[in-house]
mmCIF file with all atom_site columns, C-alpha atoms in Angstrom:
data_model
loop_
_atom_site.group_PDB
_atom_site.id
_atom_site.type_symbol
_atom_site.label_atom_id
_atom_site.label_alt_id
_atom_site.label_comp_id
_atom_site.label_asym_id
_atom_site.label_entity_id
_atom_site.label_seq_id
_atom_site.pdbx_PDB_ins_code
_atom_site.Cartn_x
_atom_site.Cartn_y
_atom_site.Cartn_z
_atom_site.occupancy
_atom_site.B_iso_or_equiv
_atom_site.pdbx_formal_charge
_atom_site.auth_seq_id
_atom_site.auth_comp_id
_atom_site.auth_asym_id
_atom_site.auth_atom_id
_atom_site.pdbx_PDB_model_num
ATOM 1   C CA . GLY A 1 1   ? 110.178 105.110 96.692  1.00 79.00 ? 1   GLY A CA 1
ATOM 2   C CA . GLN A 1 2   ? 106.520 105.667 95.754  1.00 88.00 ? 2   GLN A CA 1
ATOM 3   C CA . ASN A 1 3   ? 105.264 108.754 93.719  1.00 92.00 ? 3   ASN A CA 1
ATOM 4   C CA . ILE A 1 4   ? 102.505 109.874 90.834  1.00 96.00 ? 4   ILE A CA 1
ATOM 5   C CA . ASP A 1 5   ? 103.715 112.811 88.476  1.00 97.00 ? 5   ASP A CA 1
ATOM 6   C CA . GLN A 1 6   ? 100.592 114.237 87.244  1.00 98.00 ? 6   GLN A CA 1
ATOM 7   C CA . PRO A 1 7   ? 100.969 117.523 84.221  1.00 98.00 ? 7   PRO A CA 1
ATOM 8   C CA . THR A 1 8   ? 100.317 121.089 87.019  1.00 97.00 ? 8   THR A CA 1
ATOM 9   C CA . GLU A 1 9   ? 97.793  122.771 84.677  1.00 98.00 ? 9   GLU A CA 1
ATOM 10  C CA . MET A 1 10  ? 95.711  122.358 81.799  1.00 98.00 ? 10  MET A CA 1
ATOM 11  C CA . THR A 1 11  ? 93.481  124.418 79.209  1.00 98.00 ? 11  THR A CA 1
ATOM 12  C CA . ALA A 1 12  ? 90.419  123.273 77.660  1.00 98.00 ? 12  ALA A CA 1
ATOM 13  C CA . THR A 1 13  ? 87.811  124.788 75.178  1.00 97.00 ? 13  THR A CA 1
ATOM 14  C CA . GLU A 1 14  ? 84.145  124.280 76.440  1.00 98.00 ? 14  GLU A CA 1
ATOM 15  C CA . GLY A 1 15  ? 82.038  120.748 74.176  1.00 98.00 ? 15  GLY A CA 1
ATOM 16  C CA . ALA A 1 16  ? 85.917  119.588 73.736  1.00 98.00 ? 16  ALA A CA 1
ATOM 17  C CA . ILE A 1 17  ? 87.564  116.388 75.171  1.00 98.00 ? 17  ILE A CA 1
ATOM 18  C CA . VAL A 1 18  ? 90.938  116.554 77.095  1.00 98.00 ? 18  VAL A CA 1
ATOM 19  C CA . GLN A 1 19  ? 92.729  113.916 77.819  1.00 98.00 ? 19  GLN A CA 1
ATOM 20  C CA . ILE A 1 20  ? 94.700  114.387 81.758  1.00 98.00 ? 20  ILE A CA 1
ATOM 21  C CA . ASN A 1 21  ? 98.002  112.260 82.647  1.00 98.00 ? 21  ASN A CA 1
ATOM 22  C CA . CYS A 1 22  ? 99.090  110.189 85.771  1.00 98.00 ? 22  CYS A CA 1
ATOM 23  C CA . THR A 1 23  ? 102.169 108.041 86.321  1.00 97.00 ? 23  THR A CA 1
ATOM 24  C CA . TYR A 1 24  ? 102.537 106.097 89.215  1.00 96.00 ? 24  TYR A CA 1
ATOM 25  C CA . GLN A 1 25  ? 105.496 104.274 91.162  1.00 94.00 ? 25  GLN A CA 1
ATOM 26  C CA . THR A 1 26  ? 103.956 102.911 94.561  1.00 92.00 ? 26  THR A CA 1
ATOM 27  C CA . SER A 1 27  ? 105.516 99.402  96.505  1.00 90.00 ? 27  SER A CA 1
ATOM 28  C CA . GLY A 1 28  ? 102.506 97.263  96.084  1.00 92.00 ? 28  GLY A CA 1
ATOM 29  C CA . PHE A 1 29  ? 100.055 98.356  93.767  1.00 92.00 ? 29  PHE A CA 1
ATOM 30  C CA . ASN A 1 30  ? 95.852  98.141  95.064  1.00 92.00 ? 30  ASN A CA 1
ATOM 31  C CA . GLY A 1 31  ? 95.060  99.675  92.334  1.00 95.00 ? 31  GLY A CA 1
ATOM 32  C CA . LEU A 1 32  ? 94.362  103.611 91.102  1.00 97.00 ? 32  LEU A CA 1
ATOM 33  C CA . PHE A 1 33  ? 91.893  106.554 92.093  1.00 97.00 ? 33  PHE A CA 1
ATOM 34  C CA . TRP A 1 34  ? 90.385  109.691 90.624  1.00 98.00 ? 34  TRP A CA 1
ATOM 35  C CA . TYR A 1 35  ? 89.150  111.976 92.409  1.00 98.00 ? 35  TYR A CA 1
ATOM 36  C CA . GLN A 1 36  ? 87.763  115.509 91.272  1.00 98.00 ? 36  GLN A CA 1
ATOM 37  C CA . GLN A 1 37  ? 87.967  119.311 93.484  1.00 98.00 ? 37  GLN A CA 1
ATOM 38  C CA . HIS A 1 38  ? 86.727  122.574 93.395  1.00 97.00 ? 38  HIS A CA 1
ATOM 39  C CA . ALA A 1 39  ? 88.573  124.651 94.358  1.00 95.00 ? 39  ALA A CA 1
ATOM 40  C CA . GLY A 1 40  ? 87.864  125.395 98.320  1.00 94.00 ? 40  GLY A CA 1
ATOM 41  C CA . GLU A 1 41  ? 86.045  122.431 98.407  1.00 96.00 ? 41  GLU A CA 1
ATOM 42  C CA . ALA A 1 42  ? 86.621  118.658 99.403  1.00 97.00 ? 42  ALA A CA 1
ATOM 43  C CA . PRO A 1 43  ? 88.278  115.778 96.885  1.00 98.00 ? 43  PRO A CA 1
ATOM 44  C CA . THR A 1 44  ? 84.962  113.741 95.298  1.00 97.00 ? 44  THR A CA 1
ATOM 45  C CA . PHE A 1 45  ? 85.609  109.938 94.146  1.00 96.00 ? 45  PHE A CA 1
ATOM 46  C CA . LEU A 1 46  ? 85.386  109.593 90.271  1.00 97.00 ? 46  LEU A CA 1
ATOM 47  C CA . SER A 1 47  ? 87.176  106.423 89.231  1.00 96.00 ? 47  SER A CA 1
ATOM 48  C CA . TYR A 1 48  ? 89.292  103.458 90.431  1.00 96.00 ? 48  TYR A CA 1
ATOM 49  C CA . ASN A 1 49  ? 90.898  101.499 87.882  1.00 96.00 ? 49  ASN A CA 1
ATOM 50  C CA . VAL A 1 50  ? 93.061  97.725  89.304  1.00 95.00 ? 50  VAL A CA 1
ATOM 51  C CA . LEU A 1 51  ? 93.014  96.011  85.883  1.00 96.00 ? 51  LEU A CA 1
ATOM 52  C CA . ASP A 1 52  ? 94.381  97.189  82.666  1.00 97.00 ? 52  ASP A CA 1
ATOM 53  C CA . GLY A 1 53  ? 91.596  99.042  80.506  1.00 97.00 ? 53  GLY A CA 1
ATOM 54  C CA . LEU A 1 54  ? 89.484  101.351 80.322  1.00 97.00 ? 54  LEU A CA 1
ATOM 55  C CA . GLU A 1 55  ? 86.045  102.517 82.297  1.00 95.00 ? 55  GLU A CA 1
ATOM 56  C CA . GLU A 1 56  ? 83.918  104.632 80.750  1.00 95.00 ? 56  GLU A CA 1
ATOM 57  C CA . LYS A 1 57  ? 81.531  106.974 82.878  1.00 92.00 ? 57  LYS A CA 1
ATOM 58  C CA . GLY A 1 58  ? 79.353  109.636 81.249  1.00 95.00 ? 58  GLY A CA 1
ATOM 59  C CA . ARG A 1 59  ? 81.291  111.487 80.563  1.00 97.00 ? 59  ARG A CA 1
ATOM 60  C CA . PHE A 1 60  ? 84.496  110.649 82.480  1.00 97.00 ? 60  PHE A CA 1
ATOM 61  C CA . SER A 1 61  ? 86.354  107.541 81.366  1.00 98.00 ? 61  SER A CA 1
ATOM 62  C CA . SER A 1 62  ? 89.565  106.229 82.444  1.00 98.00 ? 62  SER A CA 1
ATOM 63  C CA . PHE A 1 63  ? 92.470  104.321 81.297  1.00 98.00 ? 63  PHE A CA 1
ATOM 64  C CA . LEU A 1 64  ? 95.490  102.184 83.151  1.00 98.00 ? 64  LEU A CA 1
ATOM 65  C CA . SER A 1 65  ? 98.085  100.362 81.907  1.00 97.00 ? 65  SER A CA 1
ATOM 66  C CA . ARG A 1 66  ? 99.981  98.744  85.217  1.00 96.00 ? 66  ARG A CA 1
ATOM 67  C CA . SER A 1 67  ? 102.870 97.314  83.064  1.00 95.00 ? 67  SER A CA 1
ATOM 68  C CA . LYS A 1 68  ? 103.769 100.715 82.032  1.00 96.00 ? 68  LYS A CA 1
ATOM 69  C CA . GLY A 1 69  ? 102.522 102.101 85.854  1.00 96.00 ? 69  GLY A CA 1
ATOM 70  C CA . TYR A 1 70  ? 100.538 104.984 83.946  1.00 96.00 ? 70  TYR A CA 1
ATOM 71  C CA . SER A 1 71  ? 97.005  106.382 83.858  1.00 98.00 ? 71  SER A CA 1
ATOM 72  C CA . TYR A 1 72  ? 94.804  108.926 82.240  1.00 98.00 ? 72  TYR A CA 1
ATOM 73  C CA . LEU A 1 73  ? 91.640  110.769 83.442  1.00 98.00 ? 73  LEU A CA 1
ATOM 74  C CA . LEU A 1 74  ? 89.760  111.319 78.929  1.00 98.00 ? 74  LEU A CA 1
ATOM 75  C CA . LEU A 1 75  ? 86.540  114.000 80.294  1.00 98.00 ? 75  LEU A CA 1
ATOM 76  C CA . LYS A 1 76  ? 84.352  114.444 77.242  1.00 98.00 ? 76  LYS A CA 1
ATOM 77  C CA . GLU A 1 77  ? 81.399  117.457 76.133  1.00 98.00 ? 77  GLU A CA 1
ATOM 78  C CA . LEU A 1 78  ? 83.727  119.808 78.735  1.00 98.00 ? 78  LEU A CA 1
ATOM 79  C CA . GLN A 1 79  ? 81.517  121.904 80.351  1.00 98.00 ? 79  GLN A CA 1
ATOM 80  C CA . MET A 1 80  ? 82.752  125.139 82.631  1.00 97.00 ? 80  MET A CA 1
ATOM 81  C CA . LYS A 1 81  ? 81.155  123.608 85.528  1.00 97.00 ? 81  LYS A CA 1
ATOM 82  C CA . ASP A 1 82  ? 84.156  120.731 84.979  1.00 98.00 ? 82  ASP A CA 1
ATOM 83  C CA . SER A 1 83  ? 86.731  123.491 85.766  1.00 98.00 ? 83  SER A CA 1
ATOM 84  C CA . ALA A 1 84  ? 88.765  122.759 88.478  1.00 98.00 ? 84  ALA A CA 1
ATOM 85  C CA . SER A 1 85  ? 91.584  120.109 89.900  1.00 98.00 ? 85  SER A CA 1
ATOM 86  C CA . TYR A 1 86  ? 92.172  116.671 89.403  1.00 98.00 ? 86  TYR A CA 1
ATOM 87  C CA . LEU A 1 87  ? 93.643  114.043 91.754  1.00 98.00 ? 87  LEU A CA 1
ATOM 88  C CA . CYS A 1 88  ? 94.780  111.476 90.865  1.00 98.00 ? 88  CYS A CA 1
ATOM 89  C CA . ALA A 1 89  ? 96.523  108.483 94.102  1.00 97.00 ? 89  ALA A CA 1
ATOM 90  C CA . GLY A 1 90  ? 97.835  104.850 93.993  1.00 96.00 ? 90  GLY A CA 1
ATOM 91  C CA . MET A 1 91  ? 97.198  102.320 96.284  1.00 94.00 ? 91  MET A CA 1
ATOM 92  C CA . ASP A 1 92  ? 99.961  101.110 97.530  1.00 92.00 ? 92  ASP A CA 1
ATOM 93  C CA . SER A 1 93  ? 100.449 97.445  99.524  1.00 91.00 ? 93  SER A CA 1
ATOM 94  C CA . ASN A 1 94  ? 99.257  98.693  101.975 1.00 89.00 ? 94  ASN A CA 1
ATOM 95  C CA . TYR A 1 95  ? 96.076  99.736  100.818 1.00 90.00 ? 95  TYR A CA 1
ATOM 96  C CA . GLN A 1 96  ? 97.537  102.821 101.691 1.00 91.00 ? 96  GLN A CA 1
ATOM 97  C CA . LEU A 1 97  ? 96.995  106.147 98.406  1.00 94.00 ? 97  LEU A CA 1
ATOM 98  C CA . ILE A 1 98  ? 99.589  107.784 97.939  1.00 95.00 ? 98  ILE A CA 1
ATOM 99  C CA . TRP A 1 99  ? 98.628  111.364 95.594  1.00 96.00 ? 99  TRP A CA 1
ATOM 100 C CA . GLY A 1 100 ? 99.834  113.196 93.267  1.00 96.00 ? 100 GLY A CA 1
ATOM 101 C CA . ALA A 1 101 ? 99.548  117.288 93.930  1.00 96.00 ? 101 ALA A CA 1
ATOM 102 C CA . GLY A 1 102 ? 97.188  117.265 91.434  1.00 97.00 ? 102 GLY A CA 1
ATOM 103 C CA . THR A 1 103 ? 96.703  119.225 87.922  1.00 98.00 ? 103 THR A CA 1
ATOM 104 C CA . LYS A 1 104 ? 94.347  122.423 87.216  1.00 98.00 ? 104 LYS A CA 1
ATOM 105 C CA . LEU A 1 105 ? 91.935  121.589 84.651  1.00 98.00 ? 105 LEU A CA 1
ATOM 106 C CA . ILE A 1 106 ? 90.676  125.342 83.047  1.00 98.00 ? 106 ILE A CA 1
ATOM 107 C CA . ILE A 1 107 ? 88.036  124.941 80.878  1.00 98.00 ? 107 ILE A CA 1
ATOM 108 C CA . LYS A 1 108 ? 87.787  128.885 78.617  1.00 96.00 ? 108 LYS A CA 1
ATOM 109 C CA . PRO A 1 109 ? 84.476  129.492 76.573  1.00 94.00 ? 109 PRO A CA 1
ATOM 110 C CA . ILE B 2 1   ? 74.182  114.146 109.581 1.00 52.00 ? 1   ILE B CA 1
ATOM 111 C CA . ALA B 2 2   ? 74.975  112.936 106.233 1.00 72.00 ? 2   ALA B CA 1
ATOM 112 C CA . GLY B 2 3   ? 78.681  111.724 104.927 1.00 93.00 ? 3   GLY B CA 1
ATOM 113 C CA . ILE B 2 4   ? 81.099  113.536 107.117 1.00 97.00 ? 4   ILE B CA 1
ATOM 114 C CA . THR B 2 5   ? 81.952  116.116 109.083 1.00 97.00 ? 5   THR B CA 1
ATOM 115 C CA . GLN B 2 6   ? 84.737  118.501 110.244 1.00 98.00 ? 6   GLN B CA 1
ATOM 116 C CA . ALA B 2 7   ? 85.234  121.521 113.412 1.00 97.00 ? 7   ALA B CA 1
ATOM 117 C CA . PRO B 2 8   ? 85.478  123.848 112.787 1.00 98.00 ? 8   PRO B CA 1
ATOM 118 C CA . THR B 2 9   ? 85.394  125.692 109.315 1.00 97.00 ? 9   THR B CA 1
ATOM 119 C CA . SER B 2 10  ? 89.316  127.399 109.957 1.00 98.00 ? 10  SER B CA 1
ATOM 120 C CA . GLN B 2 11  ? 90.656  129.325 112.236 1.00 97.00 ? 11  GLN B CA 1
ATOM 121 C CA . ILE B 2 12  ? 93.039  130.711 113.508 1.00 97.00 ? 12  ILE B CA 1
ATOM 122 C CA . LEU B 2 13  ? 95.789  129.662 116.624 1.00 96.00 ? 13  LEU B CA 1
ATOM 123 C CA . ALA B 2 14  ? 98.616  131.453 118.513 1.00 97.00 ? 14  ALA B CA 1
ATOM 124 C CA . ALA B 2 15  ? 101.653 129.497 117.934 1.00 98.00 ? 15  ALA B CA 1
ATOM 125 C CA . GLY B 2 16  ? 102.733 126.733 120.582 1.00 97.00 ? 16  GLY B CA 1
ATOM 126 C CA . ARG B 2 17  ? 98.681  126.799 121.423 1.00 97.00 ? 17  ARG B CA 1
ATOM 127 C CA . ARG B 2 18  ? 97.034  123.044 121.801 1.00 98.00 ? 18  ARG B CA 1
ATOM 128 C CA . MET B 2 19  ? 95.010  122.617 118.573 1.00 97.00 ? 19  MET B CA 1
ATOM 129 C CA . THR B 2 20  ? 91.597  119.851 118.339 1.00 98.00 ? 20  THR B CA 1
ATOM 130 C CA . LEU B 2 21  ? 90.150  119.145 114.724 1.00 98.00 ? 21  LEU B CA 1
ATOM 131 C CA . ARG B 2 22  ? 86.755  117.271 115.068 1.00 98.00 ? 22  ARG B CA 1
ATOM 132 C CA . CYS B 2 23  ? 85.578  114.754 112.557 1.00 98.00 ? 23  CYS B CA 1
ATOM 133 C CA . THR B 2 24  ? 82.901  112.913 112.808 1.00 98.00 ? 24  THR B CA 1
ATOM 134 C CA . GLN B 2 25  ? 80.894  110.669 110.158 1.00 97.00 ? 25  GLN B CA 1
ATOM 135 C CA . ASP B 2 26  ? 77.884  108.098 109.602 1.00 96.00 ? 26  ASP B CA 1
ATOM 136 C CA . MET B 2 27  ? 79.005  105.655 107.946 1.00 95.00 ? 27  MET B CA 1
ATOM 137 C CA . ARG B 2 28  ? 79.804  103.308 110.193 1.00 95.00 ? 28  ARG B CA 1
ATOM 138 C CA . HIS B 2 29  ? 82.814  103.005 108.306 1.00 96.00 ? 29  HIS B CA 1
ATOM 139 C CA . ASN B 2 30  ? 85.639  101.157 109.673 1.00 95.00 ? 30  ASN B CA 1
ATOM 140 C CA . ALA B 2 31  ? 88.551  103.278 108.749 1.00 96.00 ? 31  ALA B CA 1
ATOM 141 C CA . MET B 2 32  ? 89.258  106.582 108.685 1.00 97.00 ? 32  MET B CA 1
ATOM 142 C CA . TYR B 2 33  ? 92.261  109.164 107.832 1.00 97.00 ? 33  TYR B CA 1
ATOM 143 C CA . TRP B 2 34  ? 93.671  112.906 108.199 1.00 98.00 ? 34  TRP B CA 1
ATOM 144 C CA . TYR B 2 35  ? 95.204  114.187 105.690 1.00 98.00 ? 35  TYR B CA 1
ATOM 145 C CA . ARG B 2 36  ? 97.208  117.776 105.327 1.00 98.00 ? 36  ARG B CA 1
ATOM 146 C CA . GLN B 2 37  ? 96.714  119.425 101.615 1.00 98.00 ? 37  GLN B CA 1
ATOM 147 C CA . ASP B 2 38  ? 99.005  122.391 100.581 1.00 96.00 ? 38  ASP B CA 1
ATOM 148 C CA . LEU B 2 39  ? 99.835  124.122 97.551  1.00 91.00 ? 39  LEU B CA 1
ATOM 149 C CA . GLY B 2 40  ? 101.755 123.130 95.155  1.00 87.00 ? 40  GLY B CA 1
ATOM 150 C CA . LEU B 2 41  ? 101.694 118.538 97.316  1.00 90.00 ? 41  LEU B CA 1
ATOM 151 C CA . GLY B 2 42  ? 99.541  115.669 96.814  1.00 88.00 ? 42  GLY B CA 1
ATOM 152 C CA . LEU B 2 43  ? 97.514  115.252 100.039 1.00 95.00 ? 43  LEU B CA 1
ATOM 153 C CA . ARG B 2 44  ? 99.827  113.652 102.313 1.00 97.00 ? 44  ARG B CA 1
ATOM 154 C CA . LEU B 2 45  ? 98.467  111.323 105.213 1.00 96.00 ? 45  LEU B CA 1
ATOM 155 C CA . ILE B 2 46  ? 98.778  112.165 108.654 1.00 98.00 ? 46  ILE B CA 1
ATOM 156 C CA . HIS B 2 47  ? 97.560  109.047 111.581 1.00 98.00 ? 47  HIS B CA 1
ATOM 157 C CA . TYR B 2 48  ? 94.664  106.200 109.850 1.00 96.00 ? 48  TYR B CA 1
ATOM 158 C CA . SER B 2 49  ? 92.816  104.245 112.138 1.00 96.00 ? 49  SER B CA 1
ATOM 159 C CA . ASN B 2 50  ? 90.876  101.425 109.910 1.00 94.00 ? 50  ASN B CA 1
ATOM 160 C CA . THR B 2 51  ? 88.650  100.542 113.360 1.00 94.00 ? 51  THR B CA 1
ATOM 161 C CA . ALA B 2 52  ? 87.506  102.059 116.615 1.00 95.00 ? 52  ALA B CA 1
ATOM 162 C CA . GLY B 2 53  ? 90.748  101.483 118.724 1.00 95.00 ? 53  GLY B CA 1
ATOM 163 C CA . THR B 2 54  ? 93.378  101.090 116.675 1.00 95.00 ? 54  THR B CA 1
ATOM 164 C CA . THR B 2 55  ? 95.857  104.111 114.914 1.00 97.00 ? 55  THR B CA 1
ATOM 165 C CA . GLY B 2 56  ? 98.843  104.254 112.569 1.00 95.00 ? 56  GLY B CA 1
ATOM 166 C CA . LYS B 2 57  ? 100.405 106.727 111.791 1.00 96.00 ? 57  LYS B CA 1
ATOM 167 C CA . GLY B 2 58  ? 101.424 107.858 107.789 1.00 95.00 ? 58  GLY B CA 1
ATOM 168 C CA . GLU B 2 59  ? 103.751 110.296 106.288 1.00 93.00 ? 59  GLU B CA 1
ATOM 169 C CA . VAL B 2 60  ? 103.328 113.062 108.395 1.00 97.00 ? 60  VAL B CA 1
ATOM 170 C CA . PRO B 2 61  ? 102.852 111.988 111.405 1.00 97.00 ? 61  PRO B CA 1
ATOM 171 C CA . ASP B 2 62  ? 105.995 113.949 113.267 1.00 97.00 ? 62  ASP B CA 1
ATOM 172 C CA . GLY B 2 63  ? 103.241 116.874 116.161 1.00 97.00 ? 63  GLY B CA 1
ATOM 173 C CA . TYR B 2 64  ? 100.191 115.058 115.746 1.00 98.00 ? 64  TYR B CA 1
ATOM 174 C CA . SER B 2 65  ? 98.101  113.139 117.455 1.00 98.00 ? 65  SER B CA 1
ATOM 175 C CA . VAL B 2 66  ? 94.896  110.592 116.775 1.00 98.00 ? 66  VAL B CA 1
ATOM 176 C CA . SER B 2 67  ? 91.533  108.792 118.863 1.00 97.00 ? 67  SER B CA 1
ATOM 177 C CA . ARG B 2 68  ? 90.011  106.475 118.465 1.00 97.00 ? 68  ARG B CA 1
ATOM 178 C CA . ALA B 2 69  ? 87.726  105.067 121.578 1.00 97.00 ? 69  ALA B CA 1
ATOM 179 C CA . ASN B 2 70  ? 84.912  104.821 118.469 1.00 97.00 ? 70  ASN B CA 1
ATOM 180 C CA . THR B 2 71  ? 83.044  103.737 115.438 1.00 96.00 ? 71  THR B CA 1
ATOM 181 C CA . ASP B 2 72  ? 82.337  107.840 113.795 1.00 97.00 ? 72  ASP B CA 1
ATOM 182 C CA . ASP B 2 73  ? 84.454  109.777 115.837 1.00 98.00 ? 73  ASP B CA 1
ATOM 183 C CA . PHE B 2 74  ? 87.754  110.758 114.917 1.00 98.00 ? 74  PHE B CA 1
ATOM 184 C CA . PRO B 2 75  ? 89.842  113.944 116.514 1.00 98.00 ? 75  PRO B CA 1
ATOM 185 C CA . LEU B 2 76  ? 93.578  115.456 115.368 1.00 98.00 ? 76  LEU B CA 1
ATOM 186 C CA . THR B 2 77  ? 95.500  116.902 118.134 1.00 98.00 ? 77  THR B CA 1
ATOM 187 C CA . LEU B 2 78  ? 98.457  119.554 118.096 1.00 98.00 ? 78  LEU B CA 1
ATOM 188 C CA . ALA B 2 79  ? 100.139 119.459 120.748 1.00 95.00 ? 79  ALA B CA 1
ATOM 189 C CA . SER B 2 80  ? 101.866 122.513 119.850 1.00 97.00 ? 80  SER B CA 1
ATOM 190 C CA . ALA B 2 81  ? 101.680 123.905 117.293 1.00 97.00 ? 81  ALA B CA 1
ATOM 191 C CA . VAL B 2 82  ? 103.432 125.319 114.441 1.00 98.00 ? 82  VAL B CA 1
ATOM 192 C CA . PRO B 2 83  ? 103.230 127.354 111.223 1.00 97.00 ? 83  PRO B CA 1
ATOM 193 C CA . SER B 2 84  ? 104.919 125.218 109.485 1.00 97.00 ? 84  SER B CA 1
ATOM 194 C CA . GLN B 2 85  ? 101.097 123.503 109.962 1.00 98.00 ? 85  GLN B CA 1
ATOM 195 C CA . THR B 2 86  ? 99.235  125.873 108.508 1.00 98.00 ? 86  THR B CA 1
ATOM 196 C CA . SER B 2 87  ? 96.846  123.895 106.403 1.00 98.00 ? 87  SER B CA 1
ATOM 197 C CA . VAL B 2 88  ? 94.120  122.440 104.973 1.00 98.00 ? 88  VAL B CA 1
ATOM 198 C CA . TYR B 2 89  ? 93.287  119.713 106.311 1.00 98.00 ? 89  TYR B CA 1
ATOM 199 C CA . PHE B 2 90  ? 91.072  117.189 105.193 1.00 98.00 ? 90  PHE B CA 1
ATOM 200 C CA . CYS B 2 91  ? 89.527  114.012 107.823 1.00 98.00 ? 91  CYS B CA 1
ATOM 201 C CA . ALA B 2 92  ? 87.994  110.596 105.362 1.00 97.00 ? 92  ALA B CA 1
ATOM 202 C CA . SER B 2 93  ? 86.849  107.409 105.399 1.00 97.00 ? 93  SER B CA 1
ATOM 203 C CA . SER B 2 94  ? 86.367  104.729 104.359 1.00 96.00 ? 94  SER B CA 1
ATOM 204 C CA . ALA B 2 95  ? 84.630  101.687 104.823 1.00 94.00 ? 95  ALA B CA 1
ATOM 205 C CA . GLN B 2 96  ? 87.386  98.961  105.089 1.00 87.00 ? 96  GLN B CA 1
ATOM 206 C CA . GLY B 2 97  ? 90.559  101.062 104.983 1.00 79.00 ? 97  GLY B CA 1
ATOM 207 C CA . GLN B 2 98  ? 91.598  97.905  102.119 1.00 78.00 ? 98  GLN B CA 1
ATOM 208 C CA . GLY B 2 99  ? 91.518  97.293  97.683  1.00 73.00 ? 99  GLY B CA 1
ATOM 209 C CA . GLY B 2 100 ? 89.705  99.321  95.952  1.00 78.00 ? 100 GLY B CA 1
ATOM 210 C CA . ASP B 2 101 ? 88.279  101.184 99.074  1.00 89.00 ? 101 ASP B CA 1
ATOM 211 C CA . THR B 2 102 ? 86.680  104.815 97.544  1.00 93.00 ? 102 THR B CA 1
ATOM 212 C CA . GLN B 2 103 ? 87.865  107.584 101.399 1.00 95.00 ? 103 GLN B CA 1
ATOM 213 C CA . TYR B 2 104 ? 84.625  110.514 101.230 1.00 96.00 ? 104 TYR B CA 1
ATOM 214 C CA . PHE B 2 105 ? 86.146  112.573 102.347 1.00 97.00 ? 105 PHE B CA 1
ATOM 215 C CA . GLY B 2 106 ? 85.120  116.117 104.743 1.00 98.00 ? 106 GLY B CA 1
ATOM 216 C CA . PRO B 2 107 ? 84.699  119.476 104.069 1.00 97.00 ? 107 PRO B CA 1
ATOM 217 C CA . GLY B 2 108 ? 88.182  120.583 105.591 1.00 98.00 ? 108 GLY B CA 1
ATOM 218 C CA . THR B 2 109 ? 89.707  122.928 108.466 1.00 98.00 ? 109 THR B CA 1
ATOM 219 C CA . ARG B 2 110 ? 91.780  125.994 106.783 1.00 98.00 ? 110 ARG B CA 1
ATOM 220 C CA . LEU B 2 111 ? 94.157  126.351 109.688 1.00 98.00 ? 111 LEU B CA 1
ATOM 221 C CA . THR B 2 112 ? 96.813  129.452 109.717 1.00 98.00 ? 112 THR B CA 1
ATOM 222 C CA . VAL B 2 113 ? 99.597  129.343 112.610 1.00 98.00 ? 113 VAL B CA 1
ATOM 223 C CA . LEU B 2 114 ? 100.785 132.461 112.980 1.00 96.00 ? 114 LEU B CA 1
#
């Protein structure tokens, strides 16, 4: 079966660094996406990885290990506005996204 | 219009009633999708369309139907609503529906079936 696992909730402090992990199991693999979703809003695209390694984009970085079926999203210099849910999604062989339930990130001052 | 719009924003519906959720995009994307999002669950694909004139079933298609008469519009119809269809519905689109394609989401429709 296809499955995406990520922690339900994490708490971090403003200005700190947090790493959100995701493990995936998909039928075929065409990449791993991270989306951000603020409460009551639509998901918005953060990153896409299809090759192993780290992709850096400002304060946000995303890592992929295809052999381990593992990805993480790294958020640096946390700001209060980063309080949101972070959704991990794997793209399967049919180019469909399989979504995790999301990790709710709570930022404390 | 910029991006994807959905209507209505929210709706309360009596069980057994028919309802169409509207979705329009102006990005000339070929692929469009309907998801539902329920608390504690990931987004689940209901139906999709890779190009105008074609549609496909996702993970949870029962009780829903779609059509894709043109590139811009992708309505989702609940023929006879049931309480288990209470959810937040998101429409999304992507350029080609292929590897690496980013999906862009509409603002969502919050549907309550009583």
